[in-house]
Every structure is written in structure tokens, then in C-alpha cells.
Coordinates of C-alpha atoms in Angstrom, one line a residue:
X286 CA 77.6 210.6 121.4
X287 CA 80.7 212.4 119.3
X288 CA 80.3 213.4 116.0
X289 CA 82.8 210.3 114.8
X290 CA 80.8 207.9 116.1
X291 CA 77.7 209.2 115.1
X292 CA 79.0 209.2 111.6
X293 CA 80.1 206.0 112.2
X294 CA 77.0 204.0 113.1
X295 CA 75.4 206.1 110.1
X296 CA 77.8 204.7 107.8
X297 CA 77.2 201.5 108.9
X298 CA 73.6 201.3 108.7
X299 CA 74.1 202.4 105.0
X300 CA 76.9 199.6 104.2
X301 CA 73.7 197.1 105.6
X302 CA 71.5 198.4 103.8
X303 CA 73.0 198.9 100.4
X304 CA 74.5 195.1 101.1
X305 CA 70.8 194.0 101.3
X306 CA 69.8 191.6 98.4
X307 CA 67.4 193.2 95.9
X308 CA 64.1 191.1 94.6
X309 CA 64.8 191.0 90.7
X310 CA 64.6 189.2 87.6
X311 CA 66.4 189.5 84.5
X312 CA 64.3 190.4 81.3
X313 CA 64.6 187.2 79.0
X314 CA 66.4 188.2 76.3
X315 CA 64.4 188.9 73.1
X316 CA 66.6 188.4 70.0
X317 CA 64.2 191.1 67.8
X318 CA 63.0 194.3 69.7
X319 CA 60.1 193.9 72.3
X320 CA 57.9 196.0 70.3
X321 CA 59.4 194.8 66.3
X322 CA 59.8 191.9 64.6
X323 CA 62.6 192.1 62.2
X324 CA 62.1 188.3 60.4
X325 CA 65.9 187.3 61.6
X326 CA 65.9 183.7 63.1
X327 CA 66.3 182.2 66.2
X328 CA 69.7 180.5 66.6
X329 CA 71.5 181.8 63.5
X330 CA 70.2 182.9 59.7
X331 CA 68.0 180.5 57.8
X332 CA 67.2 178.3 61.1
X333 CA 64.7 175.9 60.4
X334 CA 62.6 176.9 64.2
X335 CA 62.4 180.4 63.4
X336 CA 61.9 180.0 60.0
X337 CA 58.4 178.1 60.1
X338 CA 57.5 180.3 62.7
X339 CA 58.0 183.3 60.0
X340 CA 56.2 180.8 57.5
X341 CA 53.1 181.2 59.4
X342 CA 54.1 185.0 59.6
X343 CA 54.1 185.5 56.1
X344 CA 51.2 183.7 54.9
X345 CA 48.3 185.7 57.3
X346 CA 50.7 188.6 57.2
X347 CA 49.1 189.8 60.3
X348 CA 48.2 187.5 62.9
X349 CA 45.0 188.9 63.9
X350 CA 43.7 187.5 60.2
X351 CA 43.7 184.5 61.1
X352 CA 41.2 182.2 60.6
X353 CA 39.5 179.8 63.6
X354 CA 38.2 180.8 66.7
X355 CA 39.7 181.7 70.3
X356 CA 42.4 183.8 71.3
X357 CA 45.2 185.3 68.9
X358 CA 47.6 183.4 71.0
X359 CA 45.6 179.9 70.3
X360 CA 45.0 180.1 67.0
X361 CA 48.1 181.8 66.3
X362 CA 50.3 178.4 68.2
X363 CA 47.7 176.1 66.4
X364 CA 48.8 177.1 63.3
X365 CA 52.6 177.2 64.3
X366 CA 52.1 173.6 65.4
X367 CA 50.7 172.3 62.6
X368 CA 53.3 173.8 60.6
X369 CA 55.8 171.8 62.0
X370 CA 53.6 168.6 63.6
X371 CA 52.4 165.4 61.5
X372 CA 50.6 164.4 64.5
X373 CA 50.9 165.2 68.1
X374 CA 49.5 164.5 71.7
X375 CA 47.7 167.2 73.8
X376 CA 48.1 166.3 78.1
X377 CA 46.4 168.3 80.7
X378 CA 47.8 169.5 83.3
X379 CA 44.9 171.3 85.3
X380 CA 46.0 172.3 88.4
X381 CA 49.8 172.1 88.2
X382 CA 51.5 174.9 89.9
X383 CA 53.8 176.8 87.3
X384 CA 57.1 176.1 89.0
X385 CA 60.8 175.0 87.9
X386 CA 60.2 171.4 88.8
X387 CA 56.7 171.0 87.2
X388 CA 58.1 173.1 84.3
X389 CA 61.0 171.1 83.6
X390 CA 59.3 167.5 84.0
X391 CA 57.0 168.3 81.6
X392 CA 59.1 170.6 78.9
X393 CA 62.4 169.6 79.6
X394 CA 63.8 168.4 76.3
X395 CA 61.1 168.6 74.4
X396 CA 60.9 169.2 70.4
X397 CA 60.9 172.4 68.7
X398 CA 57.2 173.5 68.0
X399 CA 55.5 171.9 71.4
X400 CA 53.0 174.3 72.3
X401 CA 52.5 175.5 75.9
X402 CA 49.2 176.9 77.5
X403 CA 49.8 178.6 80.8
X404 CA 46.7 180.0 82.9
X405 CA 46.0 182.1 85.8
X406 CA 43.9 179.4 87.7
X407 CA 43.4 175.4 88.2
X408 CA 41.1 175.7 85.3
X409 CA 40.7 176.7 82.1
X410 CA 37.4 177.4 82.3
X411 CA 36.5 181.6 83.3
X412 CA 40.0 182.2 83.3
X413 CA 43.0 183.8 81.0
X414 CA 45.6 181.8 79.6
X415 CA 48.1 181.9 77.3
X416 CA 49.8 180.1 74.8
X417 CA 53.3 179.9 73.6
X418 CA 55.4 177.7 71.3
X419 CA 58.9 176.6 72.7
X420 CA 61.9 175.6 70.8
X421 CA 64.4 174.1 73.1
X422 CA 64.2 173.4 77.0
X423 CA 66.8 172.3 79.4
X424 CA 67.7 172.2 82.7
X425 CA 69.1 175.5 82.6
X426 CA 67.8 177.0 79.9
X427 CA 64.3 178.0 77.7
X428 CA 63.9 179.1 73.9
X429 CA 60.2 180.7 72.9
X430 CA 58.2 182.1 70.5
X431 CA 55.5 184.3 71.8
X432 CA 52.6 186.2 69.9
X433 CA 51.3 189.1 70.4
X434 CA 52.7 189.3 74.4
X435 CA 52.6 193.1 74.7
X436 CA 49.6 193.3 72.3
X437 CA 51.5 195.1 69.0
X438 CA 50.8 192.2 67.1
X439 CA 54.5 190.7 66.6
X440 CA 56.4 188.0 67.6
X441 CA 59.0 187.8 69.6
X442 CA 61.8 185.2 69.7
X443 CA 62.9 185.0 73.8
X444 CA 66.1 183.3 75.5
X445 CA 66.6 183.6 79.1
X446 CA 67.1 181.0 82.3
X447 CA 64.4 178.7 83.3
X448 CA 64.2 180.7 86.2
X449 CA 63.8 184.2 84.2
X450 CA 61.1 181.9 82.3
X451 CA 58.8 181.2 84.9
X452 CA 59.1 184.8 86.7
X453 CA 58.2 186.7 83.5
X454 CA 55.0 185.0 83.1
X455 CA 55.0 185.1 86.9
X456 CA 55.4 189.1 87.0
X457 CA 53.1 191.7 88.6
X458 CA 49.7 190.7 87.7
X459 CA 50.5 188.5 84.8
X460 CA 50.9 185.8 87.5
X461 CA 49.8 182.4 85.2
X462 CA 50.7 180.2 88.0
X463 CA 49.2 177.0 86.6
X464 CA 50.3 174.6 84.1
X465 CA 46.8 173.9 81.3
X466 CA 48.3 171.7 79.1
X467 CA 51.1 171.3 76.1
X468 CA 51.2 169.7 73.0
X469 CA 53.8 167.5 71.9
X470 CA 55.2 166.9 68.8
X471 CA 55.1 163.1 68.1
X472 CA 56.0 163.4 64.5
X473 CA 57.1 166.3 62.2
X474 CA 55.8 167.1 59.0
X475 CA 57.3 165.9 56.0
X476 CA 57.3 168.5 52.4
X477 CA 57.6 167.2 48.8
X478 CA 58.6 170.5 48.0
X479 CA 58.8 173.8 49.5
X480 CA 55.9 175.8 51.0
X481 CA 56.4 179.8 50.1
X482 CA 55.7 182.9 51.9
X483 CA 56.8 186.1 51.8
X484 CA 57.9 188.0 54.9
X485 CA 57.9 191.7 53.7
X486 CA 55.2 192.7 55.3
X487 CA 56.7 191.4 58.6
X488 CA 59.7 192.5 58.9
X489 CA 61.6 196.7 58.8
X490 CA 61.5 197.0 55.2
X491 CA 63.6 193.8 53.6
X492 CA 62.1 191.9 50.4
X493 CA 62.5 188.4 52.4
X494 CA 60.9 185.2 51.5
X495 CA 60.4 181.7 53.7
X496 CA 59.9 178.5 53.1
X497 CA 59.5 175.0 54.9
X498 CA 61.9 172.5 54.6
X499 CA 62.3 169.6 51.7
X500 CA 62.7 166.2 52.8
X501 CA 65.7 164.8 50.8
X502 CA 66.7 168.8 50.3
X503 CA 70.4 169.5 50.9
X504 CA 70.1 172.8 49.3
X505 CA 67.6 175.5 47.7
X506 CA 68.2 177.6 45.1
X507 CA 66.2 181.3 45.2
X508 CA 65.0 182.5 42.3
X509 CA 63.7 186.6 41.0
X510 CA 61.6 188.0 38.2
X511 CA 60.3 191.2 37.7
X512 CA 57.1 189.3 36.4
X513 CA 54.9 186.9 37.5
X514 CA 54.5 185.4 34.4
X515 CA 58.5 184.2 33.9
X516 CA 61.5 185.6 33.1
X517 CA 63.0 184.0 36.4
X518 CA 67.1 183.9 37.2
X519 CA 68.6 182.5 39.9
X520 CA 69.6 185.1 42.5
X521 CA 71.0 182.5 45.2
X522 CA 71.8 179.4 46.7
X523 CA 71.6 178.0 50.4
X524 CA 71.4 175.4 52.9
X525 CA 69.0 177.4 54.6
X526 CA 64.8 178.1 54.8
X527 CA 64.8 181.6 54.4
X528 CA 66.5 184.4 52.5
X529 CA 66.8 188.3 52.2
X530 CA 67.2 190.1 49.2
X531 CA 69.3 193.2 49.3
X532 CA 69.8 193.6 45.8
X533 CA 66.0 194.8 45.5
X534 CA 65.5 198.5 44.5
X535 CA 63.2 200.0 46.8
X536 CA 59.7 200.0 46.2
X537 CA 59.6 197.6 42.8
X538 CA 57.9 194.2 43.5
X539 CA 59.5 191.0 42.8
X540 CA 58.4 187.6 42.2
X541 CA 60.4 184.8 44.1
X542 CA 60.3 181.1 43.6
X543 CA 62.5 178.4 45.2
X544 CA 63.9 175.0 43.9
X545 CA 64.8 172.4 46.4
X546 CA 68.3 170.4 44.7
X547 CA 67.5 166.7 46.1
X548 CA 70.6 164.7 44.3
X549 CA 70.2 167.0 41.5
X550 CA 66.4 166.6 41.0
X551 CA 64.7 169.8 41.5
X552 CA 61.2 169.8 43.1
X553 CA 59.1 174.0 42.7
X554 CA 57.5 175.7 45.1
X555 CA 54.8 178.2 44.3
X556 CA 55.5 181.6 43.5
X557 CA 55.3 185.0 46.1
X558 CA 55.7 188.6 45.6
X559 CA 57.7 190.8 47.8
X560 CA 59.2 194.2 48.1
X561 CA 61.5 196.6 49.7
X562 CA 60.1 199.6 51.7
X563 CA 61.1 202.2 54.4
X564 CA 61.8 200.7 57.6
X565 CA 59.0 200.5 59.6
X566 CA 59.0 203.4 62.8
X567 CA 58.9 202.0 66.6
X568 CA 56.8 203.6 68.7
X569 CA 56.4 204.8 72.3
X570 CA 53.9 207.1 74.5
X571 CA 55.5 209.7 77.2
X572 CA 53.2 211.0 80.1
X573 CA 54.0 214.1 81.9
X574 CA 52.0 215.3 84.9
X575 CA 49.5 218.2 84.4
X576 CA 50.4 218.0 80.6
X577 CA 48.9 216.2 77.4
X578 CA 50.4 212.6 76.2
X579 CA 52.8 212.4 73.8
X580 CA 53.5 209.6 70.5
X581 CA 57.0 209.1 69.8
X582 CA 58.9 207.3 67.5
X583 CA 62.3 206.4 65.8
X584 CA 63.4 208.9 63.0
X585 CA 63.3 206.5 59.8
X586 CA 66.3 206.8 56.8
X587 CA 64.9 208.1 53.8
X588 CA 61.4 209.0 55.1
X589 CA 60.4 212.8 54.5
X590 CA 56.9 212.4 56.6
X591 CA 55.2 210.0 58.8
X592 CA 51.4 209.2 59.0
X593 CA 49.5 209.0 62.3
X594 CA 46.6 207.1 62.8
X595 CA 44.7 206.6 65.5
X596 CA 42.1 204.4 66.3
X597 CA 38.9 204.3 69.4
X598 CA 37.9 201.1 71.2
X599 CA 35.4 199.2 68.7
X600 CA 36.6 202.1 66.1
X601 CA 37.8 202.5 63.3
X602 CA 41.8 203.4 62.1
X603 CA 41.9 207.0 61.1
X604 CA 44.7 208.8 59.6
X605 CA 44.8 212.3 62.3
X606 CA 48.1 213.7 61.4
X607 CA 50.7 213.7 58.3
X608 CA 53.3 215.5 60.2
X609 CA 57.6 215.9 59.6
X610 CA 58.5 215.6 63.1
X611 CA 59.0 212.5 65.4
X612 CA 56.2 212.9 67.8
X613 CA 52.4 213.5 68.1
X614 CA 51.1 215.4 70.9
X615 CA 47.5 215.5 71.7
X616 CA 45.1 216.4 74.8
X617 CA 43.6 213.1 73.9
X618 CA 46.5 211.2 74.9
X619 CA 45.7 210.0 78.7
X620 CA 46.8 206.6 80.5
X621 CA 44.2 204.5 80.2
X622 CA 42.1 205.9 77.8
X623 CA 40.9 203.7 75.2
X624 CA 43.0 204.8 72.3
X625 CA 45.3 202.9 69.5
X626 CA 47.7 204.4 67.5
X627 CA 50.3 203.2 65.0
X628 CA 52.7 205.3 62.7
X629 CA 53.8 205.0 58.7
X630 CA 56.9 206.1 57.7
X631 CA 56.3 208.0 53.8
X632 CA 59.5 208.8 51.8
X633 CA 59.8 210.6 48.0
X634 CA 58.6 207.5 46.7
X635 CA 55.1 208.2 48.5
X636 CA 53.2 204.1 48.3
X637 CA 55.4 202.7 46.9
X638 CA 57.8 202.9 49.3
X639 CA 56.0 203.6 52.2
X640 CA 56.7 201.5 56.0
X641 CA 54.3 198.5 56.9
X642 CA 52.7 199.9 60.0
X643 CA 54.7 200.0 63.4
X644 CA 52.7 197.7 65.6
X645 CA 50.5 199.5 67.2
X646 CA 50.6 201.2 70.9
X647 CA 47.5 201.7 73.2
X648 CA 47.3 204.0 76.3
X649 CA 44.9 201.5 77.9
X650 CA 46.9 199.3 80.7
X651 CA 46.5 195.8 80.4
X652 CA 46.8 193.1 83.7
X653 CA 49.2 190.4 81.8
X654 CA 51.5 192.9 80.1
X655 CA 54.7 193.2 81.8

């Protein structure tokens, strides 16, 4: 055989190859960071979906809180439902195979709030499911909310193809193949006046306030005092559910109330407080072979120091390092040990201004997280 030709077939058994399709899915976009939740909304600022969604957000401030029993997921959708739902109609599906045809008779235009439990088996019973809350479903295309997915207690907002729907929930030994059950909305909840919440503690740093809908409502007006007891001034007005105060000084709390304007009759909600603080640091853990773990995390403008605590299986949190730098290195850092950690960002205003917590990080490796 010559050296052309040999070159030749070699080259050609590389052009085969490299022309050889690839098994892969996209990531369905999430509109806030897979491991943050930033309080913006779904389909543009102030959307009503993403807005009750924060609602629920802002009234258990952290979702493992939450009153009732069951999973975080369960309780966590129950309470999203109810938000928006007046009344609605639970079906079963047991058995179903999670597919795009089984998917889209079932979801396929259904209304913003129906919750969705998928599971790993026929039944429910011995086995893991999960629950979800979709917004909007068509042919093509799916809008979520999910809680707590890669267990840093936050929600994220997802967008992808029906197809990169199914296969995320699908992927590696997630696998929920079966269709439990949904609950549609039948009727949506009507408000006299508007339910408050604040969202600081939810969101990187922003004094931000929610609120459900008025029926009758065209707009809202937002409204700021330095004290609970009065002293209010109207800071704002919108068409929308939410808003985000970026006149706050940093680390003074504010008290926020809103007036829904129906035909120029104004009907109060309750009053929240809420502040601005440092942006909250996001977290990750590097492994090198033969070597201890490593925490990292985002450097955070304005902090001087961040706070690492770290936390055992059935433990308790415990602050182990107050440290300058981005990272936290420690033999005890090992893949699938059971260990939590979660970071603080502290600037010159020390408490007052300190981060919420990033959401946590384990080193243990769980089955259903992609």
C-alpha cells in the first residue's frame, strides 16, 4: 500500500467518523442562574406567572419552611397552585410513559400554574417523584418553574423544546419515565386587594416587593417609609405585580405598601419590610486527584470578607472560616462525603449589609440531579 493511499483511507475513516451524529440534548434554558435565583420574571418584568411564583417565594422566604408534609417539591407546587387556583381537578395518570405524545395530550395548552408530578415508576407508591409547576405548553415548546431541582433551595424559571423537556427529566439516572398525575387549574383566584411579600431575602441583594394581582386593578401604585408606623410616599407606579427598589441605601430597612387604582378607588395591601444587601456569592466545589477539595465562589462588589459555613449530615450549620479570599480548601472536602456548605458575603457595613446565604452546595452525589 503507498503512503498516499494509506493516508488516504486514514483520512477517510476520520471524515466518517467525525460526520457521525452525536447523542445530545440541549440544556433548557434557565432565565436566572442554575444555582441563583435573582427574583426577575418569566416572560418580561412584573409578569403575573413569575410573580406569584415569587409571592410564595417571599412569604416562607425559604422553601424548606414550609409548612405541610411531603416532599419540598409537593408542598412547595401546592402552595404555588393555590396561589394562583380557586379550584382545580387532580387526574392520574399511573402508568403513562413520559413521552412527547403523552406529554402534550395531557399539558398541551394548559393554564399557567397546573402542577405536574412526574415519577420514576408506574406507581407512586415506593418510588421518587417530582413535582413541577408549568406556565405555558405547546406543541413546540414548554415554560416551568422548578424547586429545589439541584437541591440549593432556589427556583428556577426553565424554557427549552418539548423535546429538551422530556430528556432533562429523562437524563442519566434522573430517568422519571412515568406520567403520576397533574393538576389543572379550573378557575383562578380572584384578590380584593393586593397580597404583599417581600422578595429580599430571595433574590442577589435588591429591596423588591411582590404582590398578587387586583381584580378590577389597571395599575398599582408602590409606596416607602422609613417607618412602619407611617410616614409613607409614593415611590412608583405600574401595570405590573412586582417592583425593585434601586433608590434603597444599602443596608437601611424599608417599609413598602401597595395601592391597587380600580377607576380611581384604591383598595391597601398589608405592609412588608425589605432591604438592600451585598449580592449574595455563587458557589462551586473543584476536585483534583491526590489533593484536598476545594469551595469556590464569585468575588462579590463591596464585600471585604466572606463567611464559610459548613454543615454534617443530620448536623448543624457552623461558621469554619471568615476568610478574604474566594475559596476554602479543606482535607475534608471529598466527593461524596456527607458535607453542606454555603458562603456569606460581609462588607464595611458588617449585618447590616451582609449577603442572604448562597444556596448551598453538598459533595454528596445525588441520582436525579443532572
Amino acid at each position: 500500500m503507498t503512503k498516499k493511499l494509506h493516508i488516504g483511507i486514514v483520512l477517510i475513516i476520520l471524515m466518517a467518523f467525525c460526520a457521525a451524529p452525536v447523542q445530545s440534548f440541549a440544556l433548557p434554558e434557565c432565565h436566572y442562574e442554575h444555582n441563583t435565583y435573582t427574583g426577575e420574571d418569566l416572560y418580561e418584568p412584573g409578569s403575573l406567572e413569575a410573580s406569584y411564583v415569587d409571592y410564595v417565594q417571599g412569604v416562607w422566604k425559604c422553601d424548606t419552611r414550609m409548612p405541610g408534609r411531603g416532599g419540598l417539591c409537593g408542598r412547595w407546587s401546592n402552595k404555588v397552585r393555590s396561589v394562583f387556583s380557586a379550584s382545580s381537578k387532580e387526574i392520574n395518570y399511573y402508568g403513562k410513559r413520559f413521552n412527547k405524545k403523552n406529554f402534550l395530550s395531557v399539558c398541551e395548552g394548559c393554564k399557567a400554574g397546573t402542577k405536574l408530578v412526574l415519577g420514576q415508576a408506574k406507581s407512586e407508591n415506593g418510588t421518587v417523584s417530582h413535582a413541577i409547576i408549568l406556565f405555558k405548553v405547546t406543541s413546540q415548546e414548554v415554560w416551568w418553574a422548578d424547586c429545589n431541582w439541584n437541591h440549593d433551595n432556589v427556583i428556577h424559571y426553565r424554557h427549552g423544546t418539548v423535546k429538551d423537556f422530556i430528556n432533562f427529566y429523562h437524563y442519566k439516572k434522573s430517568k422519571y419515565s412515568y406520567l403520576h398525575f397533574i393538576v389543572k387549574i379550573k378557575k383562578y383566584r380572584h384578590y380584593s386587594k393586593p397580597k404583599i411579600a417581600s422578595a429580599d431575602t430571595v433574590t442577589d441583594g435588591t429591596a423588591r416587593i411582590v404582590w398578587t394581582r387586583a381584580s378590577g386593578a389597571k395599575k398599582y401604585y408602590v409606596y416607602r417609609s422609613s417607618s412602619k408606623k407611617g410616614g409613607f410616599t409614593r415611590i412608583a407606579e405600574t401595570e405590573t405585580c412586582s417592583y425593585r427598589d434601586d433608590s434603597a441605601e444599602a443596608g437601611k430597612k424599608y417599609y413598602y405598601k401597595v395601592a391597587a387604582d380600580k377607576n380611581g378607588k384604591l383598595s391597601w395591601s398589608g405592609t412588608v419590610d425589605a432591604k438592600t444587601r451585598l449580592d449574595r456569592p455563587h458557589t462551586s466545589l473543584m476536585y483534583q486527584k491526590g489533593k484536598k477539595g476545594k469551595l469556590v465562589w464569585s468575588a462579590v462588589p463591596g464585600a471585604d470578607r466572606y463567611a464559610v459555613y459548613r454543615k454534617t449530615d443530620g448536623g448543624k450549620w457552623k461558621k469554619v472560616k471568615t476568610t478574604t479570599n474566594t475559596y476554602y480548601s479543606s482535607s475534608k472536602i471529598k466527593r461524596g462525603k456527607p458535607l453542606w456548605f454555603k458562603v456569606k458575603a460581609v462588607g464595611t457595613g458588617g449585618k447590616s449589609t451582609a449577603s442572604v446565604y448562597s444556596p448551598w452546595i453538598t459533595t454528596m452525589t445525588y441520582a436525579w440531579v443532572p
